[in-house]
């Protein structure tokens, strides 16, 4: 009975839990409740993925109104995988968030932070699961508005400015997406994604569709911090409370990448996006420039959270590069990297949450000698860093391997060299942290003081997942290649 | 005379560009929010226009009426207006906090103050 309603429960559960969380008032109670809800969401997402892999796509009609008139929740391999990533990241980060949040956020706001967290989770899951284009906008704004609040809850005053800038850029991005949806509605008369996809080929020549496509690409580009629309990201990630950064870094840009995949392949169709509009000529140069420039900028950062944020922009570039190649292997690489990068970056940012908990800063100069003071934390950082670089046996290697394969399929070997070269840039910025933490002496009078287990355990479980999924790739590669095949098959 | 018939759409473009220009150029954070509102309002007009049919009435079943306007875009934009209000509220409350923390809401002065922070 309940199994049939899982798609809607996936969103309704956190959405309804959020106001309930406000009523709890007590910080620890709110935290326990949010963690429970998040794990329930993870359970639902895992069940949904299992159902999809076994029985194929699920279509759920909200309130019994049949698509295309009613709102349809449609779960296929692609979004089932994204649902799993988002809920898993939230569930792993939340148990570690309590201690860290108590340090970083003022006491009377802690319970509200968990409310915003649940709202943000509901929004992100909603974007992923819905089959209705306007629903995407509504959920996008639910997740965005709550993430502005999450970022601003940090005690630092620069977080307020970062949140404001994100708000301005995010609202412009979301409004562009609504314009695009409205223009598509004008020519197709439908809001259902599958229905849009079926009706659009008849009007491919229309200038309205071309305008919609342009608005959409820019709007989603803003949301996923595609170079050169990335300027909101570094300061937002650097100044937000550390667990919030870990959560957002693993989920929000990933969901936006999913949105690009969905719109390009399911709605417009690969034939339109790449055949008529030549999207690859826009995406590929931006992806390459983004990878290169963001990696170089990351090298010169003085704050490790900011450094990791710049590295995130570069990693988004790899995902977009995969999308721009639009082949089965390259899409597999993109979807794999979606999952793998979520594991890598969340793990690294959680390590930074440990550091911030102990020394109250993540600046390189304050982290000198930290390898001896916090051995477990810094070991986690190094392991995560190796995965970020793409050392064999880590997840970072798996996704880069598929990306290089996809590039070589086209015979573009200079691009393969470029990918290897930019991985070396990652070596440089990870090394800067390693050098400060291990090769510089610790300030006098500081002893060993490890972060509490409650933060350390989630950090290490993410790092271990990095290497587990690096060695046993059957689940991730299997799902990602099926997802890529369904995206390419859905297009006309 | 097609250009005149598209009057509403010209208005949409003018409003959109006005709002966008304010967001980009104004250093004052409150004015940025106002610009954002104008920008969003243009999208409201766009949606309302696309649903309207000249001579069409409200979609209420009646014997006298045979042409209806499409109510769906109008309903959608109600949602978008609510979203706009929420964004404005969050944005303005951020401005209040920024003003309390920095003593100014001019972006250039905030940037200067940020440089001095460690």
Coordinates of C-alpha atoms in Angstrom, one line a residue:
Chain A
X1 CA 0.0 0.0 0.0
X2 CA 2.6 2.5 1.1
X3 CA 5.0 1.2 -1.5
X4 CA 2.8 2.7 -4.3
X5 CA 3.0 6.1 -2.7
X6 CA 6.7 6.3 -2.1
X7 CA 7.3 8.9 -4.9
X8 CA 5.2 11.5 -3.2
X9 CA 6.3 10.5 0.3
X10 CA 9.8 11.3 -0.8
X11 CA 9.0 15.0 -1.0
X12 CA 6.0 15.3 1.4
X13 CA 7.8 13.8 4.3
X14 CA 10.6 16.4 4.6
X15 CA 8.2 19.2 3.5
X16 CA 5.8 18.4 6.4
X17 CA 8.5 17.7 8.8
X18 CA 10.0 21.2 8.4
X19 CA 7.1 23.1 10.1
X20 CA 6.9 20.3 12.7
X21 CA 10.6 20.9 13.4
X22 CA 9.9 24.6 14.3
X23 CA 7.4 23.5 17.0
X24 CA 10.1 21.3 18.7
X25 CA 12.0 24.4 19.8
X26 CA 14.8 22.5 21.6
X27 CA 18.0 22.4 19.4
X28 CA 18.9 18.8 20.2
X29 CA 15.3 17.6 19.7
X30 CA 15.2 19.4 16.3
X31 CA 18.5 17.9 15.3
X32 CA 17.4 14.3 16.2
X33 CA 14.1 14.8 14.4
X34 CA 15.8 16.2 11.2
X35 CA 18.3 13.3 11.2
X36 CA 15.5 10.8 11.5
X37 CA 13.5 12.4 8.7
X38 CA 16.6 12.5 6.5
X39 CA 17.3 8.8 7.1
X40 CA 13.7 8.0 6.3
X41 CA 14.1 9.9 3.0
X42 CA 17.2 8.0 2.3
X43 CA 15.3 4.7 2.9
X44 CA 12.6 5.8 0.5
X45 CA 15.1 6.8 -2.1
X46 CA 16.9 3.4 -1.8
X47 CA 13.5 1.6 -2.2
X48 CA 12.7 3.7 -5.2
X49 CA 16.0 3.0 -6.9
X50 CA 15.4 -0.7 -6.2
X51 CA 11.9 -0.6 -7.7
X52 CA 13.2 1.3 -10.8
X53 CA 16.0 -1.1 -11.4
X54 CA 13.7 -4.0 -11.1
X55 CA 10.5 -2.9 -12.7
X56 CA 11.4 0.1 -14.9
X57 CA 10.1 3.7 -14.6
X58 CA 7.5 4.7 -12.1
X59 CA 4.8 7.2 -12.9
X60 CA 2.9 8.6 -10.0
X61 CA -0.2 10.8 -10.6
X62 CA -0.6 13.3 -7.8
X63 CA -4.1 13.3 -6.3
X64 CA -5.1 10.8 -9.0
X65 CA -5.1 13.4 -11.8
X66 CA -3.7 11.6 -14.8
X67 CA -0.8 13.2 -16.7
X68 CA -0.5 15.4 -18.8
X69 CA -3.2 17.4 -17.0
X70 CA -2.3 16.5 -13.5
X71 CA 1.1 16.8 -11.9
X72 CA 3.1 13.7 -12.5
X73 CA 6.1 12.4 -10.5
X74 CA 8.2 10.3 -12.7
X75 CA 11.0 8.2 -11.4
X76 CA 13.5 6.7 -13.8
X77 CA 17.1 5.5 -13.4
X78 CA 18.5 9.0 -13.7
X79 CA 16.5 10.8 -11.0
X80 CA 16.3 7.7 -8.7
X81 CA 20.1 7.9 -8.6
X82 CA 20.1 11.7 -7.9
X83 CA 17.4 11.2 -5.1
X84 CA 19.7 8.6 -3.6
X85 CA 22.8 10.9 -3.7
X86 CA 20.9 13.9 -2.2
X87 CA 19.3 12.0 0.6
X88 CA 22.4 10.0 1.4
X89 CA 24.6 13.1 1.7
X90 CA 22.1 14.8 3.9
X91 CA 21.8 11.7 6.1
X92 CA 25.5 11.3 6.5
X93 CA 26.2 14.9 7.2
X94 CA 23.4 15.5 9.7
X95 CA 24.7 13.2 12.5
X96 CA 28.0 15.1 12.4
X97 CA 26.3 18.5 12.2
X98 CA 25.1 18.8 15.8
X99 CA 28.4 19.4 17.5
X100 CA 29.7 21.6 14.7
X101 CA 26.5 23.7 14.4
X102 CA 26.4 24.3 18.2
X103 CA 29.8 25.9 17.9
X104 CA 29.2 27.9 14.8
X105 CA 25.6 29.1 15.1
X106 CA 24.0 31.2 17.8
X107 CA 21.9 29.1 20.2
X108 CA 18.4 30.4 19.6
X109 CA 18.8 29.9 15.9
X110 CA 19.9 26.3 15.9
X111 CA 16.4 24.7 15.7
X112 CA 15.5 27.0 12.8
X113 CA 18.6 25.9 11.0
X114 CA 17.4 22.3 11.0
X115 CA 14.0 23.5 9.7
X116 CA 15.7 25.3 6.8
X117 CA 17.8 22.1 6.2
X118 CA 14.6 20.0 5.9
X119 CA 13.0 22.5 3.6
X120 CA 16.2 22.6 1.4
X121 CA 16.2 18.8 1.3
X122 CA 12.5 18.7 0.3
X123 CA 13.2 21.2 -2.5
X124 CA 16.2 19.4 -3.8
X125 CA 14.4 16.0 -3.8
X126 CA 11.3 17.7 -5.4
X127 CA 13.4 19.1 -8.3
X128 CA 14.8 15.7 -8.9
X129 CA 11.5 13.7 -8.7
X130 CA 9.0 15.8 -10.5
X131 CA 7.9 15.3 -14.0
X132 CA 6.2 18.7 -14.3
X133 CA 8.2 21.6 -15.5
X134 CA 6.6 24.3 -13.4
X135 CA 7.0 22.2 -10.3
X136 CA 10.7 22.3 -11.0
X137 CA 10.6 26.1 -10.5
X138 CA 8.6 25.9 -7.3
X139 CA 10.9 23.3 -5.7
X140 CA 14.0 25.2 -7.0
X141 CA 12.8 28.3 -5.1
X142 CA 12.0 26.2 -2.0
X143 CA 15.5 24.8 -1.9
X144 CA 17.2 28.1 -2.9
X145 CA 15.4 30.4 -0.4
X146 CA 16.1 27.9 2.4
X147 CA 19.8 27.7 1.4
X148 CA 20.1 31.5 1.5
X149 CA 18.9 31.3 5.0
X150 CA 21.2 28.4 5.9
X151 CA 24.2 30.3 4.6
X152 CA 23.2 33.5 6.4
X153 CA 22.9 31.6 9.7
X154 CA 26.6 31.5 10.1
X155 CA 27.9 33.9 12.7
X156 CA 30.3 35.7 10.4
X157 CA 29.1 39.0 8.9
X158 CA 30.6 38.2 5.5
X159 CA 28.1 35.3 5.3
X160 CA 25.3 37.8 5.1
X161 CA 26.8 39.5 2.0
X162 CA 27.6 36.1 0.5
X163 CA 24.0 35.0 1.0
X164 CA 22.7 38.2 -0.5
X165 CA 24.8 37.8 -3.6
X166 CA 23.7 34.3 -3.9
X167 CA 20.1 35.4 -3.5
X168 CA 20.4 38.0 -6.4
X169 CA 22.2 35.5 -8.7
X170 CA 19.9 32.6 -7.7
X171 CA 16.7 34.6 -8.3
X172 CA 17.9 35.8 -11.7
X173 CA 18.7 32.1 -12.6
X174 CA 15.4 30.8 -11.4
X175 CA 13.5 33.6 -13.2
X176 CA 15.3 32.8 -16.4
X177 CA 14.2 29.2 -15.9
X178 CA 10.5 30.3 -15.5
X179 CA 10.7 32.4 -18.6
X180 CA 12.0 29.3 -20.5
X181 CA 9.2 27.1 -19.1
X182 CA 6.6 29.8 -20.1
X183 CA 8.0 30.1 -23.6
X184 CA 7.9 26.3 -24.0
X185 CA 4.3 26.3 -22.7
X186 CA 3.4 28.9 -25.3
X187 CA 4.3 26.6 -28.1
X188 CA 3.4 23.2 -26.7
X189 CA 0.5 24.0 -24.3
X190 CA 1.7 21.5 -21.8
X191 CA 3.8 21.5 -18.6
X192 CA 4.4 17.8 -18.4
X193 CA 8.1 17.1 -19.2
X194 CA 7.5 13.9 -21.2
X195 CA 4.6 15.6 -23.1
X196 CA 6.8 18.6 -23.8
X197 CA 9.4 16.3 -25.2
X198 CA 6.9 14.6 -27.5
X199 CA 5.5 17.9 -28.8
X200 CA 8.6 20.0 -29.2
X201 CA 10.1 18.3 -32.4
X202 CA 7.1 19.7 -34.4
X203 CA 8.1 23.3 -33.5
X204 CA 11.9 22.9 -33.5
X205 CA 12.2 25.7 -36.1
X206 CA 10.3 28.2 -34.0
X207 CA 12.2 31.2 -32.6
X208 CA 10.2 30.9 -29.4
X209 CA 11.8 27.5 -28.7
X210 CA 15.3 28.9 -29.5
X211 CA 14.7 31.8 -26.9
X212 CA 13.4 29.3 -24.4
X213 CA 16.5 27.2 -24.9
X214 CA 18.8 30.2 -24.4
X215 CA 17.1 31.3 -21.2
X216 CA 17.2 27.8 -19.9
X217 CA 20.8 27.3 -20.5
X218 CA 21.8 30.5 -18.8
X219 CA 19.4 30.0 -15.9
X220 CA 20.5 26.5 -15.1
X221 CA 24.1 27.6 -15.7
X222 CA 23.7 30.2 -13.0
X223 CA 22.3 27.6 -10.6
X224 CA 25.0 25.1 -11.1
X225 CA 27.8 27.7 -11.0
X226 CA 29.0 27.0 -14.6
X227 CA 31.9 29.2 -15.5
X228 CA 31.6 32.2 -15.9
X229 CA 28.3 32.3 -13.9
X230 CA 30.0 30.9 -10.8
X231 CA 30.9 34.1 -8.8
X232 CA 28.3 33.5 -6.1
X233 CA 29.7 30.1 -5.1
X234 CA 33.1 30.6 -3.5
X235 CA 32.1 33.1 -0.8
X236 CA 28.8 31.4 -0.2
X237 CA 30.6 28.1 0.5
X238 CA 33.4 29.6 2.4
X239 CA 31.3 31.6 4.9
X240 CA 28.4 29.2 5.5
X241 CA 28.4 27.0 8.6
X242 CA 30.7 24.1 7.8
X243 CA 28.1 21.2 7.8
X244 CA 25.9 23.4 5.6
X245 CA 28.7 23.8 3.2
X246 CA 29.3 20.1 3.2
X247 CA 25.5 19.5 2.5
X248 CA 25.2 22.1 -0.2
X249 CA 28.4 21.2 -1.9
X250 CA 27.3 17.6 -2.3
X251 CA 23.7 18.3 -3.4
X252 CA 22.6 21.7 -4.7
X253 CA 24.9 22.1 -7.7
X254 CA 24.5 18.4 -8.5
X255 CA 20.8 18.7 -8.7
X256 CA 21.2 21.6 -11.1
X257 CA 23.5 19.5 -13.3
X258 CA 20.7 16.9 -13.2
X259 CA 18.3 19.7 -14.3
X260 CA 20.4 20.5 -17.3
X261 CA 20.5 16.8 -18.2
X262 CA 16.8 16.5 -17.9
X263 CA 16.0 19.6 -19.9
X264 CA 18.5 19.0 -22.7
X265 CA 17.9 15.3 -23.2
X266 CA 14.3 14.6 -22.1
X267 CA 12.6 17.9 -23.0
X268 CA 14.5 19.5 -25.9
X269 CA 16.0 16.3 -27.1
X270 CA 19.6 15.7 -28.0
X271 CA 18.7 16.2 -31.7
X272 CA 17.6 19.8 -31.0
X273 CA 20.2 20.8 -28.4
X274 CA 23.2 19.4 -30.3
X275 CA 21.9 19.1 -33.8
X276 CA 20.2 22.5 -34.3
X277 CA 21.5 24.7 -31.5
X278 CA 25.0 23.3 -31.3
X279 CA 25.0 23.4 -27.5
X280 CA 28.4 21.7 -27.4
X281 CA 30.1 24.8 -28.9
X282 CA 28.9 26.7 -25.9
X283 CA 29.3 24.1 -23.1
X284 CA 32.6 22.7 -24.1
X285 CA 34.7 25.9 -24.2
X286 CA 33.1 27.1 -20.9
X287 CA 33.7 23.7 -19.3
X288 CA 37.4 23.7 -20.3
X289 CA 37.9 27.4 -19.3
X290 CA 36.1 26.7 -16.0
X291 CA 38.2 23.7 -15.2
X292 CA 41.5 25.5 -16.0
X293 CA 40.8 28.9 -14.4
X294 CA 39.0 27.6 -11.3
X295 CA 41.8 25.1 -10.7
X296 CA 44.5 27.8 -11.0
X297 CA 42.5 30.2 -8.7
X298 CA 42.1 27.4 -6.2
X299 CA 45.9 27.1 -6.0
X300 CA 46.2 30.7 -4.7
X301 CA 43.6 30.6 -2.0
X302 CA 44.5 31.2 1.6
X303 CA 41.4 29.7 3.1
X304 CA 40.9 25.9 2.6
X305 CA 37.1 26.1 2.5
X306 CA 37.4 28.7 -0.3
X307 CA 40.0 26.6 -2.0
X308 CA 37.6 23.6 -2.0
X309 CA 34.8 25.8 -3.3
X310 CA 36.9 26.9 -6.3
X311 CA 37.8 23.3 -6.9
X312 CA 34.1 22.5 -6.9
X313 CA 33.6 24.9 -9.8
X314 CA 36.4 23.1 -11.7
X315 CA 34.7 19.7 -11.0
X316 CA 31.4 21.1 -12.3
X317 CA 33.4 21.7 -15.5
X318 CA 34.2 18.0 -15.8
X319 CA 30.5 17.1 -15.5
X320 CA 29.6 19.7 -18.1
X321 CA 32.4 18.5 -20.4
X322 CA 30.8 15.0 -20.2
X323 CA 27.4 16.5 -21.1
X324 CA 28.8 18.4 -24.0
X325 CA 30.2 15.3 -25.6
X326 CA 26.8 13.7 -25.5
X327 CA 27.8 10.1 -26.0
X328 CA 26.9 7.1 -24.0
X329 CA 30.3 6.9 -22.3
X330 CA 30.5 10.7 -21.7
X331 CA 27.1 10.9 -20.1
X332 CA 28.0 7.8 -17.9
X333 CA 31.1 9.8 -16.9
X334 CA 29.0 12.9 -16.0
X335 CA 26.5 11.0 -13.9
X336 CA 29.2 9.0 -12.2
X337 CA 31.1 12.2 -11.4
X338 CA 27.8 13.6 -10.0
X339 CA 27.8 10.8 -7.4
X340 CA 31.6 10.6 -6.9
X341 CA 32.2 14.3 -6.6
X342 CA 29.3 14.5 -4.0
X343 CA 31.2 11.9 -2.0
X344 CA 34.6 13.5 -2.4
X345 CA 33.6 17.1 -1.7
X346 CA 31.3 16.3 1.2
X347 CA 34.0 14.3 2.8
X348 CA 36.5 17.1 2.4
X349 CA 34.2 19.7 3.7
X350 CA 33.3 17.5 6.7
X351 CA 37.1 17.3 7.4
X352 CA 37.1 21.1 7.4
X353 CA 34.1 21.0 9.8
X354 CA 36.4 19.0 12.2
X355 CA 39.2 21.5 11.7
X356 CA 36.9 24.5 12.3
X357 CA 35.5 22.8 15.4
X358 CA 38.9 22.6 17.0
X359 CA 40.8 25.7 15.8
X360 CA 38.0 28.0 14.8
X361 CA 39.4 28.7 11.4
X362 CA 40.2 27.0 8.1
X363 CA 42.9 29.4 7.0
X364 CA 46.1 27.8 5.8
X365 CA 48.3 29.7 8.2
X366 CA 46.2 28.6 11.1
X367 CA 46.4 24.9 10.0
X368 CA 50.2 24.7 10.3
X369 CA 51.3 21.5 11.9
X370 CA 47.7 20.3 12.1
X371 CA 48.7 16.8 10.9
X372 CA 50.2 16.1 14.3
X373 CA 47.5 17.8 16.3
X374 CA 44.5 16.2 14.5
X375 CA 46.0 13.1 12.8
X376 CA 42.6 11.4 12.0
X377 CA 41.1 14.5 10.6
X378 CA 44.0 15.4 8.4
X379 CA 44.4 11.7 7.3
X380 CA 40.8 11.9 6.1
X381 CA 41.6 15.1 4.3
X382 CA 44.6 13.6 2.5
X383 CA 42.6 10.5 1.5
X384 CA 39.8 12.7 0.2
X385 CA 42.3 14.9 -1.6
X386 CA 43.8 11.8 -3.3
X387 CA 40.3 10.9 -4.5
X388 CA 39.8 14.5 -5.7
X389 CA 43.0 14.2 -7.7
X390 CA 41.8 10.9 -9.2
X391 CA 44.3 8.4 -7.8
X392 CA 43.5 4.8 -8.9
X393 CA 41.3 2.8 -6.5
X394 CA 39.4 6.0 -5.5
X395 CA 36.1 7.2 -7.0
X396 CA 37.8 10.3 -8.5
X397 CA 39.8 7.9 -10.7
X398 CA 36.7 6.0 -11.9
X399 CA 34.9 9.1 -13.2
X400 CA 38.0 10.6 -14.8
X401 CA 38.7 7.2 -16.4
X402 CA 35.3 7.2 -18.1
X403 CA 35.6 10.8 -19.1
X404 CA 39.0 10.2 -20.8
X405 CA 37.5 7.1 -22.5
X406 CA 34.7 9.2 -23.8
X407 CA 37.2 11.8 -25.1
X408 CA 39.3 9.2 -26.8
X409 CA 36.2 7.7 -28.4
X410 CA 36.0 10.9 -30.4
X411 CA 39.8 10.7 -31.0
X412 CA 40.4 14.0 -29.3
X413 CA 43.6 13.1 -27.5
X414 CA 44.7 16.7 -26.7
X415 CA 41.5 16.9 -24.5
X416 CA 42.6 13.7 -22.7
X417 CA 46.0 15.3 -22.0
X418 CA 44.2 18.4 -20.8
X419 CA 42.2 16.3 -18.3
X420 CA 45.4 14.7 -17.0
X421 CA 47.1 18.1 -16.8
X422 CA 44.2 19.7 -14.8
X423 CA 44.4 16.7 -12.4
X424 CA 47.9 17.8 -11.8
X425 CA 46.6 21.2 -10.8
X426 CA 44.5 19.4 -8.2
X427 CA 47.7 17.8 -6.9
X428 CA 49.1 21.3 -6.4
X429 CA 46.2 22.7 -4.4
X430 CA 45.8 19.6 -2.3
X431 CA 49.6 19.6 -1.7
X432 CA 49.4 23.1 -0.3
X433 CA 47.2 21.9 2.5
X434 CA 49.3 18.8 3.1
X435 CA 52.4 21.0 3.2
X436 CA 50.9 23.3 5.8
X437 CA 49.5 20.5 7.9
X438 CA 52.4 18.1 7.9
X439 CA 55.7 19.9 6.9
X440 CA 55.3 23.0 9.0
X441 CA 55.8 22.9 12.8
X442 CA 52.8 23.3 15.0
X443 CA 52.7 26.5 17.0
X444 CA 54.3 26.0 20.4
X445 CA 52.2 24.9 23.3
X446 CA 49.6 23.0 21.3
X447 CA 49.0 19.4 22.1
X448 CA 47.1 16.7 20.3
X449 CA 43.4 17.5 20.2
X450 CA 41.3 15.5 17.8
X451 CA 37.8 16.5 16.7
X452 CA 34.9 14.7 18.5
X453 CA 33.9 11.3 17.2
X454 CA 30.4 12.5 16.3
X455 CA 32.0 14.6 13.4
X456 CA 34.9 12.3 12.7
X457 CA 32.7 9.2 12.1
X458 CA 30.6 10.8 9.3
X459 CA 33.8 12.2 7.8
X460 CA 35.5 8.8 7.7
X461 CA 32.4 7.0 6.5
X462 CA 32.4 9.3 3.5
X463 CA 36.1 8.8 2.9
X464 CA 35.7 5.0 3.2
X465 CA 32.8 5.2 0.7
X466 CA 35.2 7.1 -1.6
X467 CA 37.5 4.0 -1.8
X468 CA 34.7 1.4 -1.5
X469 CA 33.0 2.8 -4.6
X470 CA 36.4 3.2 -6.2
X471 CA 37.1 -0.5 -6.0
X472 CA 33.6 -1.9 -6.4
X473 CA 32.2 0.0 -9.2
X474 CA 29.4 -2.4 -10.2
X475 CA 26.6 -0.4 -8.5
X476 CA 27.6 3.1 -9.5
X477 CA 28.8 2.4 -13.1
X478 CA 25.9 0.0 -13.7
X479 CA 23.3 2.6 -12.6
X480 CA 25.1 5.5 -14.3
X481 CA 25.4 3.7 -17.7
X482 CA 21.7 2.7 -17.5
X483 CA 20.8 6.3 -16.7
X484 CA 22.9 7.6 -19.6
X485 CA 21.2 5.1 -21.9
X486 CA 17.8 6.1 -20.8
X487 CA 18.6 9.8 -21.3
X488 CA 19.9 9.2 -24.9
X489 CA 17.1 6.8 -25.7
X490 CA 14.4 9.2 -24.5
X491 CA 15.4 11.8 -27.0
X492 CA 14.0 11.5 -30.5
Chain B
X1 CA 0.8 46.4 -37.5
X2 CA 2.2 43.3 -35.9
X3 CA 4.6 45.3 -33.8
X4 CA 1.7 47.1 -32.1
X5 CA -0.2 43.9 -31.6
X6 CA 2.7 42.6 -29.6
X7 CA 2.5 45.7 -27.3
X8 CA 2.4 43.6 -24.1
X9 CA 5.6 41.7 -25.1
X10 CA 7.4 44.9 -25.8
X11 CA 6.4 46.0 -22.4
X12 CA 7.7 42.8 -20.9
X13 CA 11.1 43.3 -22.6
X14 CA 11.3 46.9 -21.4
X15 CA 10.4 46.0 -17.8
X16 CA 12.8 43.0 -17.9
X17 CA 15.7 45.0 -19.1
X18 CA 15.0 47.9 -16.7
X19 CA 14.9 45.5 -13.7
X20 CA 18.0 43.7 -14.9
X21 CA 19.9 46.9 -15.4
X22 CA 19.1 48.1 -11.9
X23 CA 20.2 44.8 -10.4
X24 CA 23.5 44.9 -12.2
X25 CA 24.4 48.6 -11.9
X26 CA 23.0 49.9 -8.6
X27 CA 25.4 49.6 -5.7
X28 CA 22.5 50.0 -3.2
X29 CA 21.3 46.7 -1.9
X30 CA 17.7 47.8 -1.4
X31 CA 17.6 49.2 -5.0
X32 CA 19.0 45.8 -6.2
X33 CA 16.0 44.1 -4.5
X34 CA 13.6 46.6 -6.2
X35 CA 15.3 45.9 -9.5
X36 CA 14.8 42.2 -8.9
X37 CA 11.1 42.8 -8.3
X38 CA 10.7 44.7 -11.5
X39 CA 12.5 41.9 -13.3
X40 CA 10.2 39.4 -11.8
X41 CA 7.1 41.5 -12.6
X42 CA 8.0 41.4 -16.2
X43 CA 7.7 37.6 -16.1
X44 CA 4.3 37.9 -14.5
X45 CA 3.1 40.1 -17.3
X46 CA 4.6 37.6 -19.8
X47 CA 2.6 34.7 -18.3
X48 CA -0.6 36.6 -18.0
X49 CA -0.3 37.8 -21.6
X50 CA 0.1 34.4 -23.0
X51 CA -3.0 33.1 -21.4
X52 CA -5.3 36.0 -22.5
X53 CA -7.4 35.7 -25.6
X54 CA -8.9 38.9 -26.9
X55 CA -12.7 38.7 -26.3
X56 CA -12.2 35.6 -24.1
X57 CA -13.9 35.6 -20.7
X58 CA -13.1 34.0 -17.4
X59 CA -13.3 30.2 -17.6
X60 CA -16.7 29.8 -16.0
X61 CA -19.2 27.4 -17.7
X62 CA -22.0 29.5 -19.1
X63 CA -24.3 29.3 -22.2
X64 CA -23.5 32.9 -23.3
X65 CA -19.7 32.4 -23.5
X66 CA -17.9 30.4 -26.0
X67 CA -14.4 31.8 -25.9
X68 CA -12.4 31.4 -22.7
X69 CA -9.0 32.7 -21.7
X70 CA -6.6 30.1 -20.5
X71 CA -6.6 30.2 -16.7
X72 CA -3.5 28.0 -16.2
X73 CA -0.8 30.6 -16.8
X74 CA -2.7 33.0 -14.5
X75 CA -2.7 30.4 -11.7
X76 CA 0.9 29.6 -12.3
X77 CA 1.9 33.2 -11.9
X78 CA 0.0 33.4 -8.6
X79 CA 2.6 30.8 -7.4
X80 CA 5.4 32.9 -8.9
X81 CA 4.1 36.0 -7.1
X82 CA 4.2 34.2 -3.8
X83 CA 7.7 33.0 -4.5
X84 CA 8.7 36.6 -5.4
X85 CA 7.3 37.9 -2.1
X86 CA 9.2 35.3 -0.2
X87 CA 12.5 36.1 -2.0
X88 CA 11.9 39.8 -1.4
X89 CA 11.3 39.2 2.3
X90 CA 14.4 37.1 2.7
X91 CA 16.4 39.6 0.7
X92 CA 15.3 42.6 2.7
X93 CA 15.9 40.9 6.0
X94 CA 19.4 40.1 4.8
X95 CA 19.8 43.8 4.0
X96 CA 18.7 44.7 7.5
X97 CA 21.3 42.3 9.0
X98 CA 24.0 43.6 6.6
X99 CA 23.2 47.2 7.6
X100 CA 23.5 46.2 11.3
X101 CA 26.8 44.4 10.7
X102 CA 28.5 46.9 8.3
X103 CA 26.7 50.1 9.0
X104 CA 26.1 50.6 5.3
X105 CA 24.1 49.1 2.4
X106 CA 26.2 50.4 -0.4
X107 CA 28.0 47.5 -2.1
X108 CA 31.3 49.3 -2.7
X109 CA 31.6 50.3 1.0
X110 CA 30.8 46.7 2.0
X111 CA 33.5 45.4 -0.4
X112 CA 36.0 47.8 1.2
X113 CA 35.0 46.7 4.7
X114 CA 35.3 43.0 3.6
X115 CA 38.9 43.6 2.4
X116 CA 39.9 44.9 5.9
X117 CA 38.5 41.8 7.5
X118 CA 41.1 39.0 8.0

